[in-house]
């Protein structure tokens, strides 16, 4: 049979509609009922096992319906492209740790005084953790601001001395003993559990997105190929369309696996230990 007749061709770039659906899921999340329904689906169990490093058997995959088997295939293909650098893993950990350190500080301050405004709380946070370091490094306190945030003092808005939450920024803020201890405590005691819970939710959103893309692929097939009743062409069409919308879509992310989470924790703690060793030299 002519290969052209059984192998449809698609543009590499995902279409605008799929991007809009992905954006909607990212911004609005999932209805709690939908989330619980997905978590009870056999596909969720198999993909969650994959995240934990537990491979599914052929028998388990064959028990899934056509749509779910195809979603499992898309996840598998996507995961082979999902290689993360050490710096990316460290950034992931420390951005979460920074946020938790802020939240913990704000909560403790609000217990003392509920009248403090957000701007003052931000100033107090940086002064508590970075004032001594700023004096030691002969840098203004605003130098240590989170690169993706701004600090308002009066009518003036201040920004970080760094362009992004990168390795140099991470190493700089880890020079603060108090901040280093706060973030190390979070990474050791809470990071893995919290991130696993977050990945569970992201897995549900990934499954939901794949389901929507399967529906879109079917609609497109019946719109432009309704007269083609070749089963092989139909299966190739749906599979390749799903690859275009999911695997080749850089904005469609799969959740971090347990091993990636553990590696990220290990790399982050190693960096903290390095900073402590340098300080003690």
PDB file of C-alpha atoms in Angstrom:
ATOM      1  CA  UNK A   1       0.000   0.000   0.000  1.00  0.00           C
ATOM      2  CA  UNK A   2       1.203   3.507  -0.764  1.00  0.00           C
ATOM      3  CA  UNK A   3       2.819   4.940   2.387  1.00  0.00           C
ATOM      4  CA  UNK A   4       1.202   8.310   1.667  1.00  0.00           C
ATOM      5  CA  UNK A   5      -2.210   6.704   2.063  1.00  0.00           C
ATOM      6  CA  UNK A   6      -1.516   5.331   5.547  1.00  0.00           C
ATOM      7  CA  UNK A   7       0.757   8.061   6.968  1.00  0.00           C
ATOM      8  CA  UNK A   8      -0.887  11.473   7.367  1.00  0.00           C
ATOM      9  CA  UNK A   9       1.356  14.537   7.562  1.00  0.00           C
ATOM     10  CA  UNK A  10       1.060  17.292  10.164  1.00  0.00           C
ATOM     11  CA  UNK A  11       2.822  20.524  10.890  1.00  0.00           C
ATOM     12  CA  UNK A  12       5.248  20.293  13.830  1.00  0.00           C
ATOM     13  CA  UNK A  13       3.754  23.335  15.558  1.00  0.00           C
ATOM     14  CA  UNK A  14       0.701  22.625  17.773  1.00  0.00           C
ATOM     15  CA  UNK A  15      -2.392  24.558  16.725  1.00  0.00           C
ATOM     16  CA  UNK A  16      -3.782  27.574  18.559  1.00  0.00           C
ATOM     17  CA  UNK A  17      -6.814  25.721  19.859  1.00  0.00           C
ATOM     18  CA  UNK A  18      -4.708  23.133  21.689  1.00  0.00           C
ATOM     19  CA  UNK A  19      -2.590  25.903  23.184  1.00  0.00           C
ATOM     20  CA  UNK A  20      -5.727  27.670  24.381  1.00  0.00           C
ATOM     21  CA  UNK A  21      -7.020  24.482  26.034  1.00  0.00           C
ATOM     22  CA  UNK A  22      -3.656  23.908  27.705  1.00  0.00           C
ATOM     23  CA  UNK A  23      -3.582  27.498  28.943  1.00  0.00           C
ATOM     24  CA  UNK A  24      -7.111  27.168  30.305  1.00  0.00           C
ATOM     25  CA  UNK A  25      -6.188  24.033  32.254  1.00  0.00           C
ATOM     26  CA  UNK A  26      -3.041  25.686  33.623  1.00  0.00           C
ATOM     27  CA  UNK A  27      -4.869  28.828  34.724  1.00  0.00           C
ATOM     28  CA  UNK A  28      -8.130  27.362  35.995  1.00  0.00           C
ATOM     29  CA  UNK A  29      -7.047  23.904  37.061  1.00  0.00           C
ATOM     30  CA  UNK A  30      -9.525  21.074  37.497  1.00  0.00           C
ATOM     31  CA  UNK A  31     -12.916  20.868  39.104  1.00  0.00           C
ATOM     32  CA  UNK A  32     -12.444  18.861  42.374  1.00  0.00           C
ATOM     33  CA  UNK A  33     -14.982  16.270  41.188  1.00  0.00           C
ATOM     34  CA  UNK A  34     -13.135  15.851  37.891  1.00  0.00           C
ATOM     35  CA  UNK A  35      -9.835  15.541  39.774  1.00  0.00           C
ATOM     36  CA  UNK A  36     -11.193  12.733  41.972  1.00  0.00           C
ATOM     37  CA  UNK A  37     -12.733  11.010  38.958  1.00  0.00           C
ATOM     38  CA  UNK A  38      -9.418  11.021  37.079  1.00  0.00           C
ATOM     39  CA  UNK A  39      -7.554   9.716  40.144  1.00  0.00           C
ATOM     40  CA  UNK A  40      -9.873   6.678  40.148  1.00  0.00           C
ATOM     41  CA  UNK A  41      -9.281   5.961  36.462  1.00  0.00           C
ATOM     42  CA  UNK A  42      -7.088   2.907  35.557  1.00  0.00           C
ATOM     43  CA  UNK A  43      -4.918   5.166  33.358  1.00  0.00           C
ATOM     44  CA  UNK A  44      -4.049   7.370  36.345  1.00  0.00           C
ATOM     45  CA  UNK A  45      -2.868   4.299  38.251  1.00  0.00           C
ATOM     46  CA  UNK A  46      -0.570   3.212  35.426  1.00  0.00           C
ATOM     47  CA  UNK A  47       0.884   6.680  34.865  1.00  0.00           C
ATOM     48  CA  UNK A  48       1.297   7.272  38.587  1.00  0.00           C
ATOM     49  CA  UNK A  49       3.178   3.970  38.800  1.00  0.00           C
ATOM     50  CA  UNK A  50       5.411   5.198  35.977  1.00  0.00           C
ATOM     51  CA  UNK A  51       6.150   8.359  37.974  1.00  0.00           C
ATOM     52  CA  UNK A  52       7.138   6.164  40.922  1.00  0.00           C
ATOM     53  CA  UNK A  53       9.469   4.141  38.686  1.00  0.00           C
ATOM     54  CA  UNK A  54       7.164   1.108  38.531  1.00  0.00           C
ATOM     55  CA  UNK A  55       6.781  -0.088  34.909  1.00  0.00           C
ATOM     56  CA  UNK A  56       3.426  -1.363  33.687  1.00  0.00           C
ATOM     57  CA  UNK A  57       3.126  -4.819  32.186  1.00  0.00           C
ATOM     58  CA  UNK A  58       1.833  -5.437  28.670  1.00  0.00           C
ATOM     59  CA  UNK A  59      -1.243  -7.058  30.201  1.00  0.00           C
ATOM     60  CA  UNK A  60      -2.004  -3.927  32.260  1.00  0.00           C
ATOM     61  CA  UNK A  61      -1.643  -1.671  29.222  1.00  0.00           C
ATOM     62  CA  UNK A  62      -3.860  -3.918  27.090  1.00  0.00           C
ATOM     63  CA  UNK A  63      -6.658  -3.577  29.654  1.00  0.00           C
ATOM     64  CA  UNK A  64      -6.823   0.164  28.924  1.00  0.00           C
ATOM     65  CA  UNK A  65      -9.166   1.463  26.232  1.00  0.00           C
ATOM     66  CA  UNK A  66      -7.810   2.882  22.960  1.00  0.00           C
ATOM     67  CA  UNK A  67      -7.738   6.478  24.195  1.00  0.00           C
ATOM     68  CA  UNK A  68      -5.951   5.615  27.437  1.00  0.00           C
ATOM     69  CA  UNK A  69      -3.403   3.375  25.728  1.00  0.00           C
ATOM     70  CA  UNK A  70      -2.609   6.214  23.356  1.00  0.00           C
ATOM     71  CA  UNK A  71      -2.249   8.642  26.277  1.00  0.00           C
ATOM     72  CA  UNK A  72       0.118   6.195  27.990  1.00  0.00           C
ATOM     73  CA  UNK A  73       2.128   6.035  24.753  1.00  0.00           C
ATOM     74  CA  UNK A  74       2.278   9.855  24.563  1.00  0.00           C
ATOM     75  CA  UNK A  75       3.478  10.019  28.185  1.00  0.00           C
ATOM     76  CA  UNK A  76       6.188   7.425  27.470  1.00  0.00           C
ATOM     77  CA  UNK A  77       7.413   9.301  24.399  1.00  0.00           C
ATOM     78  CA  UNK A  78       7.318  12.611  26.258  1.00  0.00           C
ATOM     79  CA  UNK A  79       9.294  11.182  29.189  1.00  0.00           C
ATOM     80  CA  UNK A  80      12.176  10.150  26.912  1.00  0.00           C
ATOM     81  CA  UNK A  81      12.560  13.827  25.985  1.00  0.00           C
ATOM     82  CA  UNK A  82      12.205  15.026  29.568  1.00  0.00           C
ATOM     83  CA  UNK A  83      15.873  15.278  30.592  1.00  0.00           C
ATOM     84  CA  UNK A  84      16.569  17.960  33.207  1.00  0.00           C
ATOM     85  CA  UNK A  85      19.914  19.556  33.965  1.00  0.00           C
ATOM     86  CA  UNK A  86      21.294  19.708  37.512  1.00  0.00           C
ATOM     87  CA  UNK A  87      20.839  23.508  37.524  1.00  0.00           C
ATOM     88  CA  UNK A  88      17.183  23.103  36.516  1.00  0.00           C
ATOM     89  CA  UNK A  89      16.587  20.697  39.408  1.00  0.00           C
ATOM     90  CA  UNK A  90      18.315  23.001  41.897  1.00  0.00           C
ATOM     91  CA  UNK A  91      16.310  25.993  40.662  1.00  0.00           C
ATOM     92  CA  UNK A  92      13.092  24.006  41.083  1.00  0.00           C
ATOM     93  CA  UNK A  93      13.928  23.199  44.715  1.00  0.00           C
ATOM     94  CA  UNK A  94      15.187  26.600  45.778  1.00  0.00           C
ATOM     95  CA  UNK A  95      12.297  28.548  44.244  1.00  0.00           C
ATOM     96  CA  UNK A  96       9.924  26.401  46.281  1.00  0.00           C
ATOM     97  CA  UNK A  97      12.123  26.738  49.355  1.00  0.00           C
ATOM     98  CA  UNK A  98      12.238  30.513  48.985  1.00  0.00           C
ATOM     99  CA  UNK A  99       8.451  30.672  48.775  1.00  0.00           C
ATOM    100  CA  UNK A 100       8.054  28.487  51.874  1.00  0.00           C
ATOM    101  CA  UNK A 101      10.575  30.575  53.837  1.00  0.00           C
ATOM    102  CA  UNK A 102       8.618  33.721  52.933  1.00  0.00           C
ATOM    103  CA  UNK A 103       5.289  32.192  53.919  1.00  0.00           C
ATOM    104  CA  UNK A 104       6.652  30.944  57.229  1.00  0.00           C
ATOM    105  CA  UNK A 105       8.101  34.374  58.035  1.00  0.00           C
ATOM    106  CA  UNK A 106       4.911  36.234  57.100  1.00  0.00           C
ATOM    107  CA  UNK A 107       2.769  33.900  59.206  1.00  0.00           C
ATOM    108  CA  UNK A 108       5.016  34.348  62.233  1.00  0.00           C
ATOM    109  CA  UNK A 109       4.979  38.144  61.861  1.00  0.00           C
ATOM    110  CA  UNK A 110       1.212  38.323  61.462  1.00  0.00           C
ATOM    111  CA  UNK A 111       0.827  36.485  64.758  1.00  0.00           C
ATOM    112  CA  UNK A 112       2.765  39.337  66.369  1.00  0.00           C
ATOM    113  CA  UNK A 113       1.077  42.185  64.517  1.00  0.00           C
ATOM    114  CA  UNK A 114      -1.826  41.899  62.074  1.00  0.00           C
ATOM    115  CA  UNK A 115      -1.477  45.574  61.142  1.00  0.00           C
ATOM    116  CA  UNK A 116       1.674  45.174  59.061  1.00  0.00           C
ATOM    117  CA  UNK A 117       1.213  45.674  55.328  1.00  0.00           C
ATOM    118  CA  UNK A 118       2.653  43.360  52.676  1.00  0.00           C
ATOM    119  CA  UNK A 119       5.379  45.838  51.694  1.00  0.00           C
ATOM    120  CA  UNK A 120       6.612  46.085  55.274  1.00  0.00           C
ATOM    121  CA  UNK A 121       6.533  42.324  55.683  1.00  0.00           C
ATOM    122  CA  UNK A 122       8.687  41.970  52.569  1.00  0.00           C
ATOM    123  CA  UNK A 123      11.193  44.500  53.888  1.00  0.00           C
ATOM    124  CA  UNK A 124      11.276  42.746  57.266  1.00  0.00           C
ATOM    125  CA  UNK A 125      11.863  39.383  55.556  1.00  0.00           C
ATOM    126  CA  UNK A 126      14.895  40.614  53.619  1.00  0.00           C
ATOM    127  CA  UNK A 127      16.288  42.479  56.610  1.00  0.00           C
ATOM    128  CA  UNK A 128      15.974  39.404  58.818  1.00  0.00           C
ATOM    129  CA  UNK A 129      17.773  37.080  56.449  1.00  0.00           C
ATOM    130  CA  UNK A 130      20.022  39.298  54.333  1.00  0.00           C
ATOM    131  CA  UNK A 131      20.846  42.523  56.187  1.00  0.00           C
ATOM    132  CA  UNK A 132      24.056  41.204  57.746  1.00  0.00           C
ATOM    133  CA  UNK A 133      25.045  39.601  54.465  1.00  0.00           C
ATOM    134  CA  UNK A 134      24.394  42.835  52.566  1.00  0.00           C
ATOM    135  CA  UNK A 135      26.739  44.679  54.944  1.00  0.00           C
ATOM    136  CA  UNK A 136      29.371  41.968  54.651  1.00  0.00           C
ATOM    137  CA  UNK A 137      29.225  42.015  50.837  1.00  0.00           C
ATOM    138  CA  UNK A 138      28.868  45.806  50.740  1.00  0.00           C
ATOM    139  CA  UNK A 139      25.665  45.471  48.741  1.00  0.00           C
ATOM    140  CA  UNK A 140      22.352  47.255  49.134  1.00  0.00           C
ATOM    141  CA  UNK A 141      19.602  45.093  50.644  1.00  0.00           C
ATOM    142  CA  UNK A 142      17.621  45.326  47.406  1.00  0.00           C
ATOM    143  CA  UNK A 143      20.418  43.363  45.694  1.00  0.00           C
ATOM    144  CA  UNK A 144      19.035  40.183  47.320  1.00  0.00           C
ATOM    145  CA  UNK A 145      15.416  40.548  46.196  1.00  0.00           C
ATOM    146  CA  UNK A 146      13.893  37.539  44.450  1.00  0.00           C
ATOM    147  CA  UNK A 147      14.555  38.246  40.712  1.00  0.00           C
ATOM    148  CA  UNK A 148      10.914  37.676  39.805  1.00  0.00           C
ATOM    149  CA  UNK A 149       9.606  40.024  42.479  1.00  0.00           C
ATOM    150  CA  UNK A 150       9.779  43.713  43.308  1.00  0.00           C
ATOM    151  CA  UNK A 151       9.950  45.508  46.640  1.00  0.00           C
ATOM    152  CA  UNK A 152       8.104  48.760  47.199  1.00  0.00           C
ATOM    153  CA  UNK A 153       9.570  51.301  49.616  1.00  0.00           C
ATOM    154  CA  UNK A 154       7.508  54.471  49.643  1.00  0.00           C
ATOM    155  CA  UNK A 155       6.893  55.460  46.049  1.00  0.00           C
ATOM    156  CA  UNK A 156      10.033  53.736  44.776  1.00  0.00           C
ATOM    157  CA  UNK A 157      10.031  50.188  43.392  1.00  0.00           C
ATOM    158  CA  UNK A 158      13.229  48.183  43.786  1.00  0.00           C
ATOM    159  CA  UNK A 159      14.321  45.103  41.863  1.00  0.00           C
ATOM    160  CA  UNK A 160      16.886  42.373  42.361  1.00  0.00           C
ATOM    161  CA  UNK A 161      20.527  42.634  41.431  1.00  0.00           C
ATOM    162  CA  UNK A 162      20.026  39.439  39.408  1.00  0.00           C
ATOM    163  CA  UNK A 163      18.176  38.992  36.129  1.00  0.00           C
ATOM    164  CA  UNK A 164      16.777  35.542  36.942  1.00  0.00           C
ATOM    165  CA  UNK A 165      16.540  32.921  39.667  1.00  0.00           C
ATOM    166  CA  UNK A 166      19.789  31.388  38.468  1.00  0.00           C
ATOM    167  CA  UNK A 167      22.788  29.614  39.999  1.00  0.00           C
ATOM    168  CA  UNK A 168      24.631  32.825  40.981  1.00  0.00           C
ATOM    169  CA  UNK A 169      21.520  34.111  42.796  1.00  0.00           C
ATOM    170  CA  UNK A 170      21.001  30.796  44.586  1.00  0.00           C
ATOM    171  CA  UNK A 171      24.624  30.693  45.750  1.00  0.00           C
ATOM    172  CA  UNK A 172      24.369  34.307  46.924  1.00  0.00           C
ATOM    173  CA  UNK A 173      21.277  33.860  49.106  1.00  0.00           C
ATOM    174  CA  UNK A 174      22.731  30.639  50.543  1.00  0.00           C
ATOM    175  CA  UNK A 175      25.508  32.727  52.091  1.00  0.00           C
ATOM    176  CA  UNK A 176      22.930  33.870  54.654  1.00  0.00           C
ATOM    177  CA  UNK A 177      23.107  31.448  57.588  1.00  0.00           C
ATOM    178  CA  UNK A 178      19.541  32.039  58.744  1.00  0.00           C
ATOM    179  CA  UNK A 179      18.061  31.675  55.274  1.00  0.00           C
ATOM    180  CA  UNK A 180      20.209  28.634  54.555  1.00  0.00           C
ATOM    181  CA  UNK A 181      18.952  26.913  57.687  1.00  0.00           C
ATOM    182  CA  UNK A 182      15.322  27.735  56.895  1.00  0.00           C
ATOM    183  CA  UNK A 183      15.529  26.384  53.384  1.00  0.00           C
ATOM    184  CA  UNK A 184      17.524  23.304  54.381  1.00  0.00           C
ATOM    185  CA  UNK A 185      14.900  22.418  56.981  1.00  0.00           C
ATOM    186  CA  UNK A 186      12.171  22.636  54.328  1.00  0.00           C
ATOM    187  CA  UNK A 187      14.106  20.578  51.774  1.00  0.00           C
ATOM    188  CA  UNK A 188      14.903  17.803  54.253  1.00  0.00           C
ATOM    189  CA  UNK A 189      11.504  17.548  55.957  1.00  0.00           C
ATOM    190  CA  UNK A 190       8.788  18.698  53.586  1.00  0.00           C
ATOM    191  CA  UNK A 191       9.991  19.012  49.984  1.00  0.00           C
ATOM    192  CA  UNK A 192       9.470  15.471  48.676  1.00  0.00           C
ATOM    193  CA  UNK A 193       6.011  14.988  50.150  1.00  0.00           C
ATOM    194  CA  UNK A 194       4.743  18.395  48.997  1.00  0.00           C
ATOM    195  CA  UNK A 195       6.095  18.007  45.483  1.00  0.00           C
ATOM    196  CA  UNK A 196       4.661  14.497  45.134  1.00  0.00           C
ATOM    197  CA  UNK A 197       1.227  15.868  46.031  1.00  0.00           C
ATOM    198  CA  UNK A 198       1.692  18.634  43.471  1.00  0.00           C
ATOM    199  CA  UNK A 199       2.780  16.138  40.805  1.00  0.00           C
ATOM    200  CA  UNK A 200      -0.330  14.042  41.492  1.00  0.00           C
ATOM    201  CA  UNK A 201      -2.467  17.039  40.584  1.00  0.00           C
ATOM    202  CA  UNK A 202      -0.332  17.840  37.531  1.00  0.00           C
ATOM    203  CA  UNK A 203      -0.676  14.239  36.369  1.00  0.00           C
ATOM    204  CA  UNK A 204      -4.463  14.610  36.475  1.00  0.00           C
ATOM    205  CA  UNK A 205      -4.233  17.802  34.392  1.00  0.00           C
ATOM    206  CA  UNK A 206      -1.967  16.034  31.895  1.00  0.00           C
ATOM    207  CA  UNK A 207      -4.501  13.208  31.536  1.00  0.00           C
ATOM    208  CA  UNK A 208      -7.332  15.706  31.108  1.00  0.00           C
ATOM    209  CA  UNK A 209      -5.388  17.594  28.448  1.00  0.00           C
ATOM    210  CA  UNK A 210      -4.620  14.372  26.570  1.00  0.00           C
ATOM    211  CA  UNK A 211      -8.303  13.456  26.668  1.00  0.00           C
ATOM    212  CA  UNK A 212      -9.223  16.826  25.171  1.00  0.00           C
ATOM    213  CA  UNK A 213      -6.560  16.387  22.485  1.00  0.00           C
ATOM    214  CA  UNK A 214      -7.911  12.930  21.650  1.00  0.00           C
ATOM    215  CA  UNK A 215     -11.342  14.490  21.142  1.00  0.00           C
ATOM    216  CA  UNK A 216      -9.842  17.213  18.932  1.00  0.00           C
ATOM    217  CA  UNK A 217      -7.969  14.620  16.866  1.00  0.00           C
ATOM    218  CA  UNK A 218     -11.184  12.642  16.328  1.00  0.00           C
ATOM    219  CA  UNK A 219     -13.086  15.779  15.302  1.00  0.00           C
ATOM    220  CA  UNK A 220     -10.389  16.718  12.799  1.00  0.00           C
ATOM    221  CA  UNK A 221     -10.312  13.213  11.351  1.00  0.00           C
ATOM    222  CA  UNK A 222     -14.070  13.089  10.810  1.00  0.00           C
ATOM    223  CA  UNK A 223     -14.010  16.609   9.361  1.00  0.00           C
ATOM    224  CA  UNK A 224     -11.333  16.039   6.737  1.00  0.00           C
ATOM    225  CA  UNK A 225     -11.053  12.252   6.380  1.00  0.00           C
ATOM    226  CA  UNK A 226     -14.602  10.998   6.873  1.00  0.00           C
ATOM    227  CA  UNK A 227     -14.569   9.177   3.541  1.00  0.00           C
ATOM    228  CA  UNK A 228     -11.352   7.325   4.360  1.00  0.00           C
ATOM    229  CA  UNK A 229     -12.416   4.133   6.093  1.00  0.00           C
ATOM    230  CA  UNK A 230      -8.947   2.556   6.233  1.00  0.00           C
ATOM    231  CA  UNK A 231      -8.406   1.514   9.866  1.00  0.00           C
ATOM    232  CA  UNK A 232      -4.606   1.799   9.686  1.00  0.00           C
ATOM    233  CA  UNK A 233      -4.859   5.318   8.290  1.00  0.00           C
ATOM    234  CA  UNK A 234      -7.311   6.224  11.062  1.00  0.00           C
ATOM    235  CA  UNK A 235      -4.988   4.934  13.815  1.00  0.00           C
ATOM    236  CA  UNK A 236      -1.963   6.665  12.290  1.00  0.00           C
ATOM    237  CA  UNK A 237      -3.907   9.895  11.926  1.00  0.00           C
ATOM    238  CA  UNK A 238      -4.946   9.965  15.602  1.00  0.00           C
ATOM    239  CA  UNK A 239      -1.512   8.905  16.858  1.00  0.00           C
ATOM    240  CA  UNK A 240       0.400  11.468  14.791  1.00  0.00           C
ATOM    241  CA  UNK A 241      -2.061  14.219  15.676  1.00  0.00           C
ATOM    242  CA  UNK A 242      -1.637  13.386  19.370  1.00  0.00           C
ATOM    243  CA  UNK A 243       2.144  13.494  18.966  1.00  0.00           C
ATOM    244  CA  UNK A 244       1.871  16.918  17.388  1.00  0.00           C
ATOM    245  CA  UNK A 245      -0.355  18.261  20.166  1.00  0.00           C
ATOM    246  CA  UNK A 246       1.394  16.613  23.123  1.00  0.00           C
ATOM    247  CA  UNK A 247       4.878  15.208  22.484  1.00  0.00           C
ATOM    248  CA  UNK A 248       6.026  18.012  20.177  1.00  0.00           C
ATOM    249  CA  UNK A 249       4.307  20.686  22.252  1.00  0.00           C
ATOM    250  CA  UNK A 250       7.020  22.236  24.436  1.00  0.00           C
ATOM    251  CA  UNK A 251       4.401  23.923  26.620  1.00  0.00           C
ATOM    252  CA  UNK A 252       2.783  20.607  27.512  1.00  0.00           C
ATOM    253  CA  UNK A 253       4.743  19.331  30.515  1.00  0.00           C
ATOM    254  CA  UNK A 254       4.645  15.955  32.208  1.00  0.00           C
ATOM    255  CA  UNK A 255       5.001  15.806  36.014  1.00  0.00           C
ATOM    256  CA  UNK A 256       8.350  15.220  37.668  1.00  0.00           C
ATOM    257  CA  UNK A 257       9.026  11.580  38.503  1.00  0.00           C
ATOM    258  CA  UNK A 258       9.846  10.479  42.053  1.00  0.00           C
ATOM    259  CA  UNK A 259      13.457   9.853  41.029  1.00  0.00           C
ATOM    260  CA  UNK A 260      13.741  13.372  39.582  1.00  0.00           C
ATOM    261  CA  UNK A 261      12.324  14.791  42.824  1.00  0.00           C
ATOM    262  CA  UNK A 262      14.823  12.790  44.909  1.00  0.00           C
ATOM    263  CA  UNK A 263      17.679  13.859  42.620  1.00  0.00           C
ATOM    264  CA  UNK A 264      16.602  17.492  42.896  1.00  0.00           C
ATOM    265  CA  UNK A 265      16.595  17.244  46.698  1.00  0.00           C
ATOM    266  CA  UNK A 266      20.047  15.632  46.693  1.00  0.00           C
ATOM    267  CA  UNK A 267      21.572  18.245  44.355  1.00  0.00           C
ATOM    268  CA  UNK A 268      20.082  21.091  46.413  1.00  0.00           C
ATOM    269  CA  UNK A 269      21.401  19.720  49.720  1.00  0.00           C
ATOM    270  CA  UNK A 270      24.817  19.180  48.140  1.00  0.00           C
ATOM    271  CA  UNK A 271      24.902  22.834  47.085  1.00  0.00           C
ATOM    272  CA  UNK A 272      23.973  23.914  50.620  1.00  0.00           C
ATOM    273  CA  UNK A 273      26.758  21.730  52.037  1.00  0.00           C
ATOM    274  CA  UNK A 274      29.234  23.273  49.590  1.00  0.00           C
ATOM    275  CA  UNK A 275      28.323  26.768  50.754  1.00  0.00           C
ATOM    276  CA  UNK A 276      28.674  25.709  54.392  1.00  0.00           C
ATOM    277  CA  UNK A 277      32.101  24.177  53.687  1.00  0.00           C
ATOM    278  CA  UNK A 278      33.278  27.346  51.946  1.00  0.00           C
ATOM    279  CA  UNK A 279      32.115  29.421  54.899  1.00  0.00           C
ATOM    280  CA  UNK A 280      33.998  27.210  57.360  1.00  0.00           C
ATOM    281  CA  UNK A 281      37.283  27.269  55.445  1.00  0.00           C
TER     282      UNK A 281
END
